[in-house]
Short mmCIF file of N, CA, C and O in Angstrom, two decimals:
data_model
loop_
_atom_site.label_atom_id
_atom_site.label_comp_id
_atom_site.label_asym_id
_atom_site.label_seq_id
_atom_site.Cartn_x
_atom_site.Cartn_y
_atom_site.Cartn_z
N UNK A 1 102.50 195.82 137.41
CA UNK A 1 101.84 194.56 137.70
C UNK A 1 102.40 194.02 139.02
O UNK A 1 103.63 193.99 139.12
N UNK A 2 101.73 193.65 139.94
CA UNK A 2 102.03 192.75 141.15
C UNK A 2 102.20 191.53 140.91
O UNK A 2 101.43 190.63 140.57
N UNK A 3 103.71 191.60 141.21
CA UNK A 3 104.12 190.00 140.97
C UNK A 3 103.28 188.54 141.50
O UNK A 3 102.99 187.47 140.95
N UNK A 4 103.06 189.11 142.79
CA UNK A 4 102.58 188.35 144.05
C UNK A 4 101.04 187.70 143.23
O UNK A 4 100.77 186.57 142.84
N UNK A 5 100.30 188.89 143.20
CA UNK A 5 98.86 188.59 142.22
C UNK A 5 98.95 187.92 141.35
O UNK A 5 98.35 186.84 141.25
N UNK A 6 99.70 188.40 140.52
CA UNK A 6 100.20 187.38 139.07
C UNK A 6 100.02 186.14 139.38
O UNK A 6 99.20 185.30 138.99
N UNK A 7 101.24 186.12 140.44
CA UNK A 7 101.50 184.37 140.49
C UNK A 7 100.22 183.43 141.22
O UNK A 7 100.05 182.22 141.10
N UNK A 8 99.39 184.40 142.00
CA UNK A 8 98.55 183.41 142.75
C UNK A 8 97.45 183.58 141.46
O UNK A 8 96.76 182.57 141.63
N UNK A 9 96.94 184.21 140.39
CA UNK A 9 96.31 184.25 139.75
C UNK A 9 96.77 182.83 138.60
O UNK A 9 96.07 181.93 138.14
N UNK A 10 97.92 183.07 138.47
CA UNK A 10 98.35 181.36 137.53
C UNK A 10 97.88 180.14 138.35
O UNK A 10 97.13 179.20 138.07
N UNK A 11 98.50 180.45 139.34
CA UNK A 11 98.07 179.26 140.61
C UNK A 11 97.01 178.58 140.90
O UNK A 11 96.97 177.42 141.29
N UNK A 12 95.69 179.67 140.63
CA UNK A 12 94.45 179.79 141.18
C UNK A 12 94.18 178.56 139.57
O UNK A 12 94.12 177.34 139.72
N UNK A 13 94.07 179.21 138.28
CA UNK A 13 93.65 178.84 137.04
C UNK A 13 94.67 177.79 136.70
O UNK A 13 94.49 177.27 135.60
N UNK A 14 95.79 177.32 137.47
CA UNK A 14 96.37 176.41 136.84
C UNK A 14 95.76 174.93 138.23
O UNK A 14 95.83 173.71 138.09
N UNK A 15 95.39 175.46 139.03
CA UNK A 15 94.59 174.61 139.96
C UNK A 15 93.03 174.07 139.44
O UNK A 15 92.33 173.09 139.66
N UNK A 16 92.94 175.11 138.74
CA UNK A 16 91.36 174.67 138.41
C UNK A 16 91.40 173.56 137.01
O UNK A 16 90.79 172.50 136.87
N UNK A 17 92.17 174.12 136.25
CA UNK A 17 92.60 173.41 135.23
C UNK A 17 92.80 171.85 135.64
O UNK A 17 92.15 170.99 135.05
N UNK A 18 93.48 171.60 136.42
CA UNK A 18 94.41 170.24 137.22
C UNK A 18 93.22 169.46 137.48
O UNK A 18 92.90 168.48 136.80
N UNK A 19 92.40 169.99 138.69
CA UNK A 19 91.43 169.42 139.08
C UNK A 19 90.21 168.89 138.02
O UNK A 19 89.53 167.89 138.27
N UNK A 20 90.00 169.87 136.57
CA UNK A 20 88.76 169.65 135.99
C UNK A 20 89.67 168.32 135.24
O UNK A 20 89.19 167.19 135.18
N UNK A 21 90.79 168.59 134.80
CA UNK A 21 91.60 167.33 134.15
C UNK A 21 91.64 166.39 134.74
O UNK A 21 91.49 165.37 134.07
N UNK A 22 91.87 166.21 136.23
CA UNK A 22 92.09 164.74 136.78
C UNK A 22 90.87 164.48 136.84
O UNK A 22 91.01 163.56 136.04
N UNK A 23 89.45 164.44 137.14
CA UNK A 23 88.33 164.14 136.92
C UNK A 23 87.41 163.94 135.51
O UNK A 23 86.26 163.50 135.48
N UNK A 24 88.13 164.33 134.48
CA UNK A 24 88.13 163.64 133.43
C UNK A 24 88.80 162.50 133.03
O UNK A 24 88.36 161.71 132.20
N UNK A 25 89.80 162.41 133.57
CA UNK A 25 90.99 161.06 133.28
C UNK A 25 90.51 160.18 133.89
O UNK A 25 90.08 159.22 133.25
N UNK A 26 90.40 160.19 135.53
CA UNK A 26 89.40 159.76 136.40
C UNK A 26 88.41 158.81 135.61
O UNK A 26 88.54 157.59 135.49
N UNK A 27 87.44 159.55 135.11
CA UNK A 27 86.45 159.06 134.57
C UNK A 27 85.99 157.81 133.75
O UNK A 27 85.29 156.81 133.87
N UNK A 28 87.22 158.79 132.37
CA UNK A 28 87.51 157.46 131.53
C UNK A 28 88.58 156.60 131.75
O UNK A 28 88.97 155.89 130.83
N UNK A 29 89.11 156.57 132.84
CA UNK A 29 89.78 155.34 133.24
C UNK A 29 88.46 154.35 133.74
O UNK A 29 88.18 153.19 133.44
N UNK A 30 87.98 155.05 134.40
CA UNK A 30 86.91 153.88 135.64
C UNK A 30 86.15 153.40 134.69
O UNK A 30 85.98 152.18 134.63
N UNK A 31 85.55 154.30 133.76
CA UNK A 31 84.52 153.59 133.03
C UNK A 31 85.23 152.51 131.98
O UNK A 31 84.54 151.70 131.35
N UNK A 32 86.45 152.58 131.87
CA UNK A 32 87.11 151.48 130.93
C UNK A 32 86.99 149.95 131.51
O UNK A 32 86.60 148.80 131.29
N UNK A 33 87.80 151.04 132.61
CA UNK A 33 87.55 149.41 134.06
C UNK A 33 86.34 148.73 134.16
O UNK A 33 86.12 147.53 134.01
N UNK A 34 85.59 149.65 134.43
CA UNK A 34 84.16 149.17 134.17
C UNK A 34 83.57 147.84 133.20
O UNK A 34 83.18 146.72 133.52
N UNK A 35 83.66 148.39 132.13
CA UNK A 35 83.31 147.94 130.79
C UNK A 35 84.73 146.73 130.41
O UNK A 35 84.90 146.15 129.33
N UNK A 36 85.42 146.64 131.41
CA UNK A 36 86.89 145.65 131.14
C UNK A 36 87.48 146.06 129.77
O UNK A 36 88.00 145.08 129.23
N UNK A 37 87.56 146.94 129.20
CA UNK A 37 88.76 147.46 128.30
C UNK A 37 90.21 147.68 129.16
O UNK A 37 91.26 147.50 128.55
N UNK A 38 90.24 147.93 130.05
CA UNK A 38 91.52 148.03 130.94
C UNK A 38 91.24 146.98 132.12
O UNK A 38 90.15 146.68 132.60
N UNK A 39 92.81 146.40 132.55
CA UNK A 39 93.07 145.68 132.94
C UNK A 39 93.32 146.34 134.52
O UNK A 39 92.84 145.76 135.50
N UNK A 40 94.15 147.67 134.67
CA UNK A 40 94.49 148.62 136.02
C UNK A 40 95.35 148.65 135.91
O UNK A 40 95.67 149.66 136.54
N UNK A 41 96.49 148.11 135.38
CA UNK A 41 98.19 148.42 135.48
C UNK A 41 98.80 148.90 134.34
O UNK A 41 100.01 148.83 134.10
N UNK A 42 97.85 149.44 133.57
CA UNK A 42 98.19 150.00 131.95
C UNK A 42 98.64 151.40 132.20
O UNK A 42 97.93 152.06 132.96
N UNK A 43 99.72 151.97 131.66
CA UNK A 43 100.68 153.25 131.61
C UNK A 43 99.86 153.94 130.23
O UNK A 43 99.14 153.32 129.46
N UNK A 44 100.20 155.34 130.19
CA UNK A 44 99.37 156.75 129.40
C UNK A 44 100.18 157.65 129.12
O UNK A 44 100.74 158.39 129.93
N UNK A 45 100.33 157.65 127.76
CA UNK A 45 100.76 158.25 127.51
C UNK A 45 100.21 159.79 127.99
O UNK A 45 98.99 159.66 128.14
N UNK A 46 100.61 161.17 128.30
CA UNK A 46 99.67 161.99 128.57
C UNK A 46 100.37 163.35 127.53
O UNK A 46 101.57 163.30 127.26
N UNK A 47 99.65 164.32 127.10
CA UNK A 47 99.96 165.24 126.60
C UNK A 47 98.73 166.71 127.09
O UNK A 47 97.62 166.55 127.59
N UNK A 48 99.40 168.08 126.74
CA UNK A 48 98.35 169.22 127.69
C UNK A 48 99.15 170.07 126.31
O UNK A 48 100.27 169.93 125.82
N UNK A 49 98.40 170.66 126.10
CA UNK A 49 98.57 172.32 125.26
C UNK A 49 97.81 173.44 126.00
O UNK A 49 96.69 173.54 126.50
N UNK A 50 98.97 174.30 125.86
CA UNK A 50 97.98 175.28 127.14
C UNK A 50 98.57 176.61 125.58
O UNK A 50 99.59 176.68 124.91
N UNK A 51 97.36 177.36 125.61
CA UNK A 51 97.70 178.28 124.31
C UNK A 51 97.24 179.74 125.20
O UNK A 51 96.26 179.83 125.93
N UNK A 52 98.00 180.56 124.99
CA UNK A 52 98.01 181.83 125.33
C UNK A 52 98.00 183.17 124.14
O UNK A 52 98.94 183.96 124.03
N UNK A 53 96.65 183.21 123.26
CA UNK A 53 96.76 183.55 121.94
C UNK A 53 97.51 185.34 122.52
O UNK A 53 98.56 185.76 122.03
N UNK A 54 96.82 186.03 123.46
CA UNK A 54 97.57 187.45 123.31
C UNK A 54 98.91 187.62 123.22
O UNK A 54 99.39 188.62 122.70
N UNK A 55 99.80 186.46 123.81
CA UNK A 55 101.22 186.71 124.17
C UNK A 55 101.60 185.41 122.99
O UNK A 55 102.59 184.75 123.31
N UNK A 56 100.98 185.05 121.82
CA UNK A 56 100.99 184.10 121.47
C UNK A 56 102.25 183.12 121.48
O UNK A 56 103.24 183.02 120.76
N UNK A 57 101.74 182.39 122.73
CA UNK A 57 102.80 181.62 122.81
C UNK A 57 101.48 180.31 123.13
O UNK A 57 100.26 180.41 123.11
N UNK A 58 102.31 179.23 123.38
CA UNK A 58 101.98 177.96 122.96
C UNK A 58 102.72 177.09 123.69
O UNK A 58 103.91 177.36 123.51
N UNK A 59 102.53 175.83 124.72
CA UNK A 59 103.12 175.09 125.55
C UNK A 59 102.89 173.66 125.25
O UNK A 59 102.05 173.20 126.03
N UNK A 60 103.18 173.10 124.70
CA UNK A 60 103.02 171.48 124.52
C UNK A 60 103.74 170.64 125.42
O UNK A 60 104.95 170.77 125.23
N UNK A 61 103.44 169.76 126.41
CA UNK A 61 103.71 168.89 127.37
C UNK A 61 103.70 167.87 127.52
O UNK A 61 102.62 167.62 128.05
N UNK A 62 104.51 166.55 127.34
CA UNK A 62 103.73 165.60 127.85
C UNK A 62 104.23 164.89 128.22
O UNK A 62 105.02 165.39 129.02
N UNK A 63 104.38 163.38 128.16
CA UNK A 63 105.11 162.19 128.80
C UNK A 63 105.31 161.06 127.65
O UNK A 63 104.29 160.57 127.15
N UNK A 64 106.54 160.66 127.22
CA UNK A 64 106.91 159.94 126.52
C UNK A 64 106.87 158.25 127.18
O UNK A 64 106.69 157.83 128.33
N UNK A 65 107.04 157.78 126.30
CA UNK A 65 107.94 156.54 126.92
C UNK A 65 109.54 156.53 127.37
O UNK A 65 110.30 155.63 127.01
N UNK A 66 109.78 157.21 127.87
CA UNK A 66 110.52 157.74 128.54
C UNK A 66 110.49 158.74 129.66
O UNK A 66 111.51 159.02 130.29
N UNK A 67 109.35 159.28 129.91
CA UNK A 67 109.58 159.98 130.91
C UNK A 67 107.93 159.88 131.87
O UNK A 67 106.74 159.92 131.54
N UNK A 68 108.48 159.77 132.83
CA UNK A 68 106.98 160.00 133.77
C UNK A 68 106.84 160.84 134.32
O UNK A 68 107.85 161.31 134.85
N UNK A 69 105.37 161.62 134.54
CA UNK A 69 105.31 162.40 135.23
C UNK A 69 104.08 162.06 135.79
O UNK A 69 103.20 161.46 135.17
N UNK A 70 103.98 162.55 137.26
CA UNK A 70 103.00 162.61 138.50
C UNK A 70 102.51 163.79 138.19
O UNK A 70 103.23 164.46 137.44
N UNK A 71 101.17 164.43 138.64
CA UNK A 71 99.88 165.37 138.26
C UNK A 71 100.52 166.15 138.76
O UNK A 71 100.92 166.93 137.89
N UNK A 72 100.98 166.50 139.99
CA UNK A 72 101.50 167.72 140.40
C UNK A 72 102.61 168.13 139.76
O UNK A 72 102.87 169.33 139.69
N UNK A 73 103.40 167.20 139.22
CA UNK A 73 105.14 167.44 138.97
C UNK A 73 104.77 168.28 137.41
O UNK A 73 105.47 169.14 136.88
N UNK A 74 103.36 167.67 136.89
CA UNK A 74 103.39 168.42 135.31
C UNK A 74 102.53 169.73 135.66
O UNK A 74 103.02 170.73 135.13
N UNK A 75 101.74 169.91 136.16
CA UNK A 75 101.21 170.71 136.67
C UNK A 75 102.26 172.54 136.75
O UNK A 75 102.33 173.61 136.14
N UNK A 76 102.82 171.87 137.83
CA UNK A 76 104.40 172.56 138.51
C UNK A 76 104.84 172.72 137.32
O UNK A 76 104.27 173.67 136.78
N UNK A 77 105.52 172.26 136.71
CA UNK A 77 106.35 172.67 134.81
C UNK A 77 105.52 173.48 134.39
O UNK A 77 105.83 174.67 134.32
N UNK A 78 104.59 173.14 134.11
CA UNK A 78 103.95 174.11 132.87
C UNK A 78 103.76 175.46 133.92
O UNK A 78 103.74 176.45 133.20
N UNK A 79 103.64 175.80 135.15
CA UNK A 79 103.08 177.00 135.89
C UNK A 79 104.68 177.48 135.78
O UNK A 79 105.04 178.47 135.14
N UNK A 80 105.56 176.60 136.53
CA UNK A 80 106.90 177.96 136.10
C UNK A 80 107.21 177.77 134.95
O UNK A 80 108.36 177.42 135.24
N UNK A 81 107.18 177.65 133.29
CA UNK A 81 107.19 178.06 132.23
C UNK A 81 106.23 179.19 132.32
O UNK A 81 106.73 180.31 132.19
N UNK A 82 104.90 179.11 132.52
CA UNK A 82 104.49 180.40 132.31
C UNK A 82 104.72 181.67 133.32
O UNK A 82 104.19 182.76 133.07
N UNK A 83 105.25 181.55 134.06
CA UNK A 83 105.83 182.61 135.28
C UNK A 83 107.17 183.12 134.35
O UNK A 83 107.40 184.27 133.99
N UNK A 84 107.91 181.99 134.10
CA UNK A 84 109.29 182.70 133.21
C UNK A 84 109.19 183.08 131.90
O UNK A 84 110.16 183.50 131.27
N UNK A 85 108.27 183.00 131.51
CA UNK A 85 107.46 183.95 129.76
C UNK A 85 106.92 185.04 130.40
O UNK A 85 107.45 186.07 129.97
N UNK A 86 106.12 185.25 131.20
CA UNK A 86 105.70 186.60 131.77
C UNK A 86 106.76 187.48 132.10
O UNK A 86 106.68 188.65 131.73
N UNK A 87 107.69 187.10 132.70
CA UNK A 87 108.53 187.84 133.21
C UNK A 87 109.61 188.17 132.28
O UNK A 87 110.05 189.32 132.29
N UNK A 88 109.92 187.58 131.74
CA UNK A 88 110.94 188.15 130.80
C UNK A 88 110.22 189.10 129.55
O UNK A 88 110.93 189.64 128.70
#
């Protein structure tokens, strides 16, 4: 296996993933705003399961009240977790 491929192949599908997600969040944020259910300065909890049935493994992610994370920074975690399960 080519490492190099590998990784731009996670990259590629963990990009597409990101993007179809923030345009869903996107969404139903605005339309909340919209409709005044949200105010704009309200915090989210966020959570992602990414399931990999052949290698069955399983990734649960998210953000507590305690911890924040920015789109790229969770993004980034979950891609090198799955780079360091492949490889080992």
């Amino acid at each position: 296996m080519n490492e190099e491929n590998f990784n731009r192949e996670i990259r590629g599908f963990l990009k597409k993933v990101g993007i179809a997600s923030q345009r869903e969040i996107e969404k139903a944020v605005w339309a909340r705003l919209d409709s005044g259910e949200l105010k704009g300065d309200e915090r989210f909890q966020v959570k992602m399961t990414l399931e990999l049935r052949d290698l069955d493994l399983t990734l649960n992610r998210g953000s507590g009240s305690d911890a924040q994370y920015r789109g790229r920074d969770f993004l980034g975690m979950i891609g090198a977790q799955l780079i360091r399960c492949c490889r080992s």
